[in-house]
Coordinates of C-alpha atoms and ligand atoms in Angstrom, one line a residue:
M1 CA -18.7 -11.0 -17.0
K2 CA -17.1 -7.9 -14.3
I3 CA -14.2 -8.6 -12.1
G4 CA -13.0 -7.0 -9.8
I5 CA -12.8 -5.2 -5.8
D6 CA -15.2 -6.6 -4.0
K7 CA -14.0 -5.6 -0.8
I8 CA -10.5 -3.2 0.3
G9 CA -9.4 -2.3 4.4
F10 CA -6.2 -1.5 5.2
F11 CA -4.6 -2.1 8.4
A12 CA -1.6 0.2 10.5
P13 CA 0.2 -0.7 13.8
H14 CA -0.9 1.0 17.1
M15 CA 2.3 3.8 17.1
Y16 CA 2.6 7.0 15.0
V17 CA 6.1 9.7 15.1
D18 CA 4.6 13.2 14.3
M19 CA 6.8 14.6 10.9
N20 CA 7.0 18.2 13.3
K21 CA 9.1 16.7 15.5
L22 CA 10.7 13.8 13.2
A23 CA 12.2 17.6 11.5
V24 CA 13.1 19.3 14.9
A25 CA 15.0 16.2 16.1
R26 CA 16.9 16.1 12.6
N27 CA 17.5 19.4 12.6
V28 CA 15.5 20.5 8.8
E29 CA 12.3 22.8 8.9
P30 CA 8.7 21.0 9.4
E31 CA 7.8 22.7 6.5
K32 CA 10.3 20.0 4.5
F33 CA 8.6 17.2 5.4
T34 CA 4.9 18.2 5.8
I35 CA 4.6 20.2 2.2
G36 CA 7.7 19.8 0.6
I37 CA 7.0 15.6 1.0
G38 CA 3.1 16.0 2.5
Q39 CA 3.9 13.8 5.2
E40 CA 2.0 14.3 8.9
K41 CA 2.7 11.1 10.9
M42 CA 5.0 8.0 10.2
A43 CA 3.7 4.9 11.4
I44 CA 5.7 2.5 13.7
A45 CA 5.5 -1.1 13.9
P46 CA 6.5 -2.6 16.5
I47 CA 8.6 -6.2 17.5
T48 CA 5.0 -7.7 17.8
Q49 CA 4.0 -6.4 14.0
D50 CA 5.6 -7.8 10.9
P51 CA 4.6 -8.1 7.4
V52 CA 2.0 -11.3 8.2
T53 CA 0.7 -9.9 11.1
L54 CA 0.2 -6.5 9.4
A55 CA -1.7 -8.3 6.3
A56 CA -3.1 -10.5 8.6
N57 CA -5.3 -8.0 10.3
A58 CA -6.1 -6.0 7.0
A59 CA -8.2 -9.1 6.4
L60 CA -9.6 -9.2 9.1
M61 CA -11.3 -6.0 8.5
I62 CA -12.8 -7.6 5.6
L63 CA -13.6 -11.3 5.0
D64 CA -16.6 -13.0 6.2
E65 CA -17.3 -16.4 7.2
T66 CA -18.6 -16.8 2.9
D67 CA -14.7 -15.2 2.1
R68 CA -13.2 -17.7 4.5
G69 CA -14.8 -20.5 2.4
K70 CA -15.0 -19.3 -0.9
I71 CA -11.5 -17.6 -1.5
D72 CA -8.9 -20.4 -2.9
F73 CA -5.9 -18.8 -3.7
V74 CA -4.1 -15.7 -1.7
I75 CA -1.4 -14.1 -2.8
F76 CA 0.9 -11.8 -1.1
G77 CA 2.8 -9.2 -2.5
T78 CA 5.3 -7.9 -0.3
E79 CA 9.2 -7.1 -0.3
S80 CA 9.7 -7.2 3.1
G81 CA 9.1 -11.5 3.3
I82 CA 10.1 -12.4 6.5
D83 CA 11.5 -15.9 4.4
N84 CA 13.6 -16.9 1.3
S85 CA 11.5 -20.0 1.1
K86 CA 8.1 -20.0 2.9
S87 CA 5.2 -17.6 1.2
G88 CA 3.5 -15.3 3.9
A89 CA 0.3 -16.0 2.2
V90 CA 0.7 -19.3 3.7
Y91 CA 0.9 -17.5 7.9
V92 CA -2.1 -15.9 6.9
H93 CA -4.1 -19.0 5.0
H94 CA -3.8 -20.3 8.0
L95 CA -3.9 -17.2 10.9
L96 CA -7.2 -16.7 9.5
G97 CA -8.6 -19.7 9.0
L98 CA -9.1 -20.3 4.9
N99 CA -10.8 -23.1 3.1
P100 CA -7.5 -26.0 2.4
N101 CA -8.0 -26.1 -0.6
A102 CA -6.4 -23.2 -2.0
R103 CA -3.2 -21.7 -3.7
S104 CA -1.1 -19.5 -1.7
I105 CA 1.9 -17.7 -2.7
E106 CA 4.2 -15.0 -2.2
V107 CA 4.7 -12.4 -5.1
K108 CA 7.4 -9.8 -5.2
Q109 CA 8.8 -7.1 -7.2
A110 CA 9.5 -4.1 -4.8
C111 CA 6.0 -1.8 -4.7
Y112 CA 4.4 -3.1 -7.4
G113 CA 3.7 -6.5 -6.3
A114 CA -0.1 -6.0 -5.5
T115 CA -0.6 -4.5 -9.1
A116 CA 0.6 -8.3 -10.2
G117 CA -1.4 -10.2 -8.0
I118 CA -4.5 -8.4 -8.1
Q119 CA -3.8 -9.0 -12.5
M120 CA -2.9 -12.6 -11.8
A121 CA -6.3 -13.2 -9.7
K122 CA -8.5 -11.3 -12.5
G123 CA -7.1 -14.1 -14.8
H124 CA -8.2 -17.0 -11.9
I125 CA -12.1 -15.7 -11.7
A126 CA -12.3 -15.2 -15.5
L127 CA -11.4 -18.7 -15.3
N128 CA -13.2 -20.0 -11.7
P129 CA -16.2 -16.9 -11.7
E130 CA -17.8 -18.7 -8.4
S131 CA -14.0 -18.2 -6.3
R132 CA -12.6 -15.5 -4.5
V133 CA -9.2 -14.2 -4.7
L134 CA -7.4 -12.5 -1.8
V135 CA -5.1 -10.2 -2.7
L136 CA -2.6 -9.0 0.0
G137 CA -0.2 -6.1 -0.3
S138 CA 2.0 -5.7 3.0
D139 CA 5.7 -3.8 4.5
I140 CA 7.6 -2.1 6.4
A141 CA 9.6 0.4 4.6
R142 CA 12.8 0.8 6.8
Y143 CA 15.7 3.3 5.1
G144 CA 17.7 3.9 8.6
L145 CA 17.9 6.5 11.3
N146 CA 19.3 10.0 9.7
T147 CA 19.0 9.3 6.8
S148 CA 17.6 11.4 3.3
G149 CA 15.1 8.8 3.4
E150 CA 13.9 8.7 7.1
S151 CA 10.6 10.9 6.4
T152 CA 9.8 8.6 3.5
Q153 CA 9.2 5.1 6.0
G154 CA 5.7 3.4 6.8
A155 CA 4.2 0.7 8.3
G156 CA 1.1 -1.4 7.1
A157 CA -1.1 -3.8 4.9
V158 CA -3.8 -3.1 2.3
A159 CA -5.9 -6.5 2.0
M160 CA -8.7 -6.7 -0.9
V161 CA -10.9 -9.7 -2.3
I162 CA -11.3 -9.4 -6.3
S163 CA -14.4 -11.1 -7.6
A164 CA -16.6 -11.5 -10.5
E165 CA -19.2 -8.8 -10.1
P166 CA -17.8 -7.4 -7.6
K167 CA -20.0 -4.6 -4.8
I168 CA -17.2 -1.6 -5.1
M169 CA -15.0 -1.4 -8.5
A170 CA -14.5 -3.4 -11.5
L171 CA -11.3 -3.8 -13.2
E172 CA -11.2 -2.8 -16.8
N173 CA -9.0 -4.9 -19.1
K174 CA -6.6 -2.3 -21.1
S175 CA -3.9 -1.7 -18.8
A176 CA -0.7 -0.9 -20.2
Y177 CA 3.2 -1.8 -18.3
L178 CA 6.4 -1.4 -18.9
T179 CA 10.0 -2.9 -17.5
A180 CA 13.9 -1.4 -17.4
D181 CA 15.9 -3.2 -15.4
I182 CA 17.6 0.1 -12.9
M183 CA 19.1 0.3 -9.9
D184 CA 17.3 3.2 -8.0
F185 CA 16.0 1.4 -5.1
W186 CA 16.9 -1.9 -3.8
R187 CA 17.6 -4.0 -0.9
P188 CA 20.0 -7.2 -1.1
V189 CA 19.2 -10.1 1.0
Y190 CA 22.0 -9.2 3.7
S191 CA 20.1 -6.0 4.1
D192 CA 17.2 -4.3 6.1
T193 CA 17.4 -1.6 5.1
A194 CA 17.0 0.1 1.6
F195 CA 19.5 1.6 -0.4
V196 CA 18.3 4.3 -3.0
D197 CA 19.7 7.2 -5.2
G198 CA 16.4 9.3 -4.3
K199 CA 16.9 11.9 -7.1
F200 CA 17.1 8.7 -9.8
S201 CA 14.2 7.3 -8.3
N202 CA 12.1 10.1 -8.9
E203 CA 13.0 11.2 -12.1
Q204 CA 12.5 7.3 -13.0
Y205 CA 9.1 7.0 -10.7
I206 CA 7.4 10.2 -13.2
H207 CA 9.2 8.5 -16.5
F208 CA 7.7 5.4 -15.8
F209 CA 4.2 7.0 -15.6
T210 CA 4.1 9.5 -18.2
T211 CA 5.4 6.5 -21.1
V212 CA 2.9 4.6 -19.4
W213 CA 0.5 7.1 -19.7
E214 CA 1.6 7.6 -23.4
Q215 CA 0.6 3.6 -24.4
Y216 CA -2.6 3.4 -22.3
K217 CA -3.9 6.7 -23.8
N218 CA -3.0 4.8 -27.4
K219 CA -4.4 1.3 -26.8
S220 CA -8.0 2.2 -25.3
G221 CA -8.6 6.1 -27.1
L222 CA -9.6 7.5 -23.7
E223 CA -8.5 10.3 -22.6
L224 CA -7.7 12.9 -19.5
N225 CA -11.2 14.0 -20.1
N226 CA -12.5 10.4 -19.2
F227 CA -11.5 10.7 -15.4
E228 CA -12.2 11.4 -11.8
A229 CA -9.7 10.3 -10.4
I230 CA -6.6 8.7 -11.1
C231 CA -4.4 7.3 -8.1
F232 CA -0.7 6.9 -7.2
H233 CA 1.8 4.7 -5.5
L234 CA 2.3 7.3 -2.7
P235 CA 5.6 7.1 -1.5
Y236 CA 5.1 10.5 0.1
T237 CA 2.1 12.3 -1.0
K238 CA 4.5 15.0 -2.8
M239 CA 5.0 12.5 -5.7
G240 CA 1.9 11.2 -6.7
L241 CA 1.5 15.5 -7.6
K242 CA 4.0 16.1 -9.2
A243 CA 3.5 13.4 -11.6
L244 CA -0.2 14.2 -11.7
R245 CA 1.0 17.9 -13.2
T246 CA 3.0 16.0 -15.7
V247 CA -0.4 15.7 -17.5
I248 CA -2.7 17.9 -16.0
E249 CA -2.5 20.5 -18.8
E250 CA -4.0 17.6 -21.7
A251 CA -7.5 17.9 -20.0
D252 CA -10.3 20.7 -19.9
E253 CA -10.6 23.0 -16.6
A254 CA -13.3 21.3 -15.0
T255 CA -11.5 17.6 -15.0
Q256 CA -8.6 19.3 -13.7
E257 CA -10.4 21.2 -10.7
K258 CA -11.6 17.3 -10.4
L259 CA -8.6 15.4 -10.6
L260 CA -6.5 18.1 -8.3
A261 CA -9.0 17.7 -5.5
N262 CA -10.1 14.0 -5.7
Y263 CA -6.2 13.9 -5.6
Q264 CA -6.2 15.3 -1.9
S265 CA -8.7 12.7 -0.8
S266 CA -6.6 10.1 -2.4
T267 CA -3.7 11.1 -0.1
T268 CA -5.3 11.7 3.0
Y269 CA -4.4 8.0 4.6
N270 CA -1.2 7.5 3.3
R271 CA -0.4 11.2 4.4
N272 CA -0.9 10.2 8.3
I273 CA 0.7 6.0 7.8
G274 CA 3.8 6.9 5.2
N275 CA 5.2 4.8 2.6
I276 CA 3.5 1.1 3.0
Y277 CA 5.7 -0.6 -0.5
T278 CA 3.2 -2.7 -2.2
G279 CA 0.1 -1.7 0.2
S280 CA 0.6 2.3 -0.8
L281 CA -1.3 2.4 -4.4
Y282 CA -4.3 0.9 -2.8
L283 CA -4.0 2.8 0.7
S284 CA -4.9 5.6 -1.7
L285 CA -7.2 4.6 -3.3
V286 CA -8.9 3.3 0.0
S287 CA -8.3 6.9 1.0
L288 CA -9.8 8.4 -2.3
L289 CA -12.7 5.9 -2.1
E290 CA -13.5 7.3 2.0
Q291 CA -12.8 10.1 1.3
S292 CA -13.9 12.0 -1.5
E293 CA -18.4 13.2 -1.5
Q294 CA -18.2 14.2 -5.2
L295 CA -16.9 10.5 -6.5
K296 CA -20.1 9.1 -7.9
E297 CA -20.9 5.4 -8.7
G298 CA -20.0 4.8 -12.4
S299 CA -16.5 7.4 -12.4
R300 CA -13.5 6.2 -14.3
I301 CA -10.9 5.9 -11.8
G302 CA -6.9 5.6 -12.9
L303 CA -4.2 3.4 -11.1
Y304 CA -0.6 3.7 -11.2
S305 CA 1.7 1.8 -9.8
Y306 CA 4.9 2.0 -9.6
G307 CA 7.7 -0.8 -8.5
S308 CA 11.2 0.0 -8.3
G309 CA 13.7 -1.7 -10.7
A310 CA 11.3 -0.9 -12.1
V311 CA 8.0 -1.7 -13.3
G312 CA 5.2 0.2 -13.8
E313 CA 1.8 -0.2 -15.3
F314 CA -1.8 1.8 -15.3
F315 CA -5.1 0.4 -15.3
T316 CA -8.3 1.8 -14.1
G317 CA -11.7 0.9 -13.2
I318 CA -14.7 1.6 -13.0
L319 CA -17.4 2.5 -9.1
Q320 CA -20.1 -0.2 -8.8
P321 CA -23.7 1.0 -7.6
N322 CA -24.3 2.1 -3.9
Y323 CA -20.2 1.1 -3.5
R324 CA -20.1 3.7 -0.6
D325 CA -22.1 0.8 1.5
Y326 CA -19.2 -1.7 0.7
L327 CA -16.7 0.2 1.8
Q328 CA -15.0 0.5 5.9
T329 CA -15.3 4.0 6.6
K330 CA -16.6 3.9 10.2
S331 CA -13.7 1.2 11.3
H332 CA -10.5 2.8 9.5
A333 CA -11.5 6.0 11.4
E334 CA -11.9 4.0 14.8
L335 CA -8.1 2.5 13.6
F336 CA -6.9 6.4 13.4
A337 CA -8.4 8.0 16.1
S338 CA -7.2 4.5 18.7
R339 CA -2.9 5.2 17.8
T340 CA -0.6 6.7 20.3
E341 CA 2.2 9.3 19.2
I342 CA 5.2 8.1 20.2
S343 CA 8.7 10.4 20.9
I344 CA 11.6 10.2 18.9
E345 CA 13.5 8.3 21.6
E346 CA 10.9 5.4 21.1
Y347 CA 11.0 5.6 18.0
E348 CA 14.8 5.2 17.4
E349 CA 14.9 2.2 20.3
V350 CA 11.7 0.4 17.9
F351 CA 13.7 1.1 15.0
Q352 CA 16.4 -0.7 16.7
Q353 CA 15.2 -3.9 18.2
T354 CA 15.6 -6.7 16.0
I355 CA 13.8 -10.3 16.0
P356 CA 17.3 -13.0 17.1
V357 CA 18.9 -14.4 14.1
D358 CA 21.3 -17.0 15.9
G359 CA 18.3 -19.1 17.0
S360 CA 17.5 -18.4 20.3
T361 CA 13.8 -17.7 22.0
A362 CA 12.5 -14.6 22.7
T363 CA 9.5 -13.2 24.2
F364 CA 7.5 -10.6 23.0
D365 CA 5.4 -8.0 25.1
A366 CA 2.5 -7.3 23.7
T367 CA 0.0 -6.0 26.6
K368 CA 0.6 -3.0 24.7
D369 CA -0.2 -4.1 21.1
P370 CA -3.8 -3.7 20.6
A371 CA -4.1 -6.1 17.2
T372 CA -6.1 -8.8 17.5
I373 CA -2.5 -11.0 15.1
Y374 CA 0.7 -10.0 16.3
L375 CA 3.8 -11.9 16.5
A376 CA 4.3 -13.1 20.2
G377 CA 8.1 -14.2 20.0
M378 CA 10.9 -16.3 17.9
K379 CA 11.6 -20.7 19.2
D380 CA 13.5 -22.7 17.0
N381 CA 13.8 -20.3 14.0
M382 CA 10.2 -20.2 13.6
R383 CA 8.3 -16.8 13.9
Q384 CA 5.6 -17.4 16.6
Y385 CA 2.3 -16.0 16.2
V386 CA -1.3 -15.4 17.6
N387 CA -4.4 -15.2 16.7
K388 CA -6.2 -13.3 20.2
T389 CA -9.6 -14.9 19.1
H390 CA -8.6 -18.7 18.6
Ligands
LIG401 P1 15.6 14.6 0.2 O1 17.0 15.4 -0.2 O2 15.7 15.3 1.6 O3 15.0 16.2 0.1 O4 15.1 13.4 -0.1 P2 15.1 16.9 -1.2 O5 15.7 18.7 -0.6 O6 14.9 16.7 -2.7 O7 13.8 17.9 -0.5 C1 12.2 17.1 -0.8 C2 11.3 18.7 -0.9 O8 11.0 19.2 -0.4 C3 11.6 19.5 -2.1 O9 10.5 19.3 -3.3 C4 12.5 20.3 -1.8 O10 12.0 22.1 -2.4 C5 11.4 21.0 -0.6 P3 10.1 19.2 -4.5 O11 11.4 20.5 -5.0 O12 11.0 17.5 -5.2 O13 8.8 19.5 -4.8 N1 11.1 21.4 0.4 C6 10.7 22.3 1.1 N2 9.2 22.9 1.4 C7 8.8 22.9 2.1 N3 9.4 23.9 3.1 C8 11.1 23.2 3.1 C9 11.6 22.7 2.4 N4 12.6 22.5 2.0 C10 13.0 21.8 1.5 N5 11.3 24.2 4.0 C11 13.7 12.0 -1.4 C12 13.3 13.5 -0.8 C13 12.2 11.9 -1.8 C14 14.8 11.8 -2.9 C15 14.4 10.7 -0.6 O14 13.5 11.5 0.8 C16 14.4 9.5 -0.9 O15 15.1 8.8 -0.8 N6 13.5 9.1 -0.8 C17 13.2 7.4 -0.5 C18 13.0 7.2 -2.2 C19 11.8 7.5 -3.2 O16 10.1 7.6 -2.0 N7 11.3 7.8 -4.1 C20 10.7 8.0 -5.4 C21 10.2 7.5 -6.2 S1 10.4 5.9 -6.0 C22 9.2 5.0 -5.3 O17 8.4 5.6 -5.7 C23 9.5 3.4 -5.7 C24 9.7 2.7 -3.7 O18 8.2 3.0 -3.0 C25 10.3 1.8 -3.4 C26 9.6 0.9 -4.1 O19 9.0 0.3 -5.1 O20 9.8 -0.6 -3.4 C27 10.3 4.2 -3.1

């Protein structure tokens, strides 16, 4: 039985900042952000979008009534959880009107959470082939104004339905993974911005990649020439390229060209959204599938997941017949086209808006937020969510 990605979609908030303008405001050369980091636009979440609403809006992109009835497991990968106790999955389950006979949990290991969710989902489907699992990766990446991580922020979510006989990509079973207790990036529970040792995090990302890649080759007997494309966790789009360059010469010339061209396609969406932590690798996969014209059914795609702290994994999937018919290319193009640019001053203001933490009541102005699901305010320490279609 094949198990894999049956549906995949993403959502990003409607506002963004132009990285050229951010560079000017921060007194650095724009090319540092657009070439050195490789980012064009950075998605900004208004106060009316949090990790729960981003995830629920992403899921709305892909779910139909059959999915709503068959999904019996919701796995929410995030590192910007809104509650230390209750999972974001339970809110999403309610907002989407899913079958009540379901398990709903949150998974955390930095940007690796959604990958852990996929692997768990595979096990669930192997035991329950009729089921479907909703895997979400949703985050708001915050380092702070005027910090060195600022240019690598972003906001958004990816939603995937994992099922038997998937229409888009069947996941293969060979996988290589690694854990090491390191402090490259972390966020203590009292802080709403991340702490990071930037250079060390870059080194560890590459070290984990080369380690799991070697392990994967030994386990699978495959080599780089067996791949059409490799998607990377993309904290910024230059990062994956640095990792790819460490192994690219293992491939013949034609494969090298193909991998580099497909790398470009796999970065288009991320370049215009920024880091969305748990969803970043899967946003890159959506970008590849929707933007590459070279890919064919039967192609093997490699996926490198990295979550600081740190866990890394390399695994693979095979594109299924007519997979293009099941993508959300048009809806995603519309989402990009309908976004609004905001000025650096507006971004700084939005960045500093926070929800009350003293139990007071707040009502947020959502008139400018076109999203179907949004956060309307706070009451009695409870988030007030609205689904406009209910
Ligand atoms: P920085 O100090 O601002 O930048 O930190 P830099 O001085 O290293 O420059 C960046 C690049 O721009 C360099 O290229 C420069 O040469 C180039 P490189 O040598 O690296 O190839 N550059 C220029 N290029 C063209 N024209 C110019 C120009 N000027 C400079 N004029 C850093 C950058 C990414 C470290 C910082 O933004 C940061 O700390 N970001 C957050 C951490 C991060 O993203 N780490 C990535 C790996 S860890 C990870 O992926 C996990 C994560 O997603 C979290 C999770 O798992 O939950 C972060």
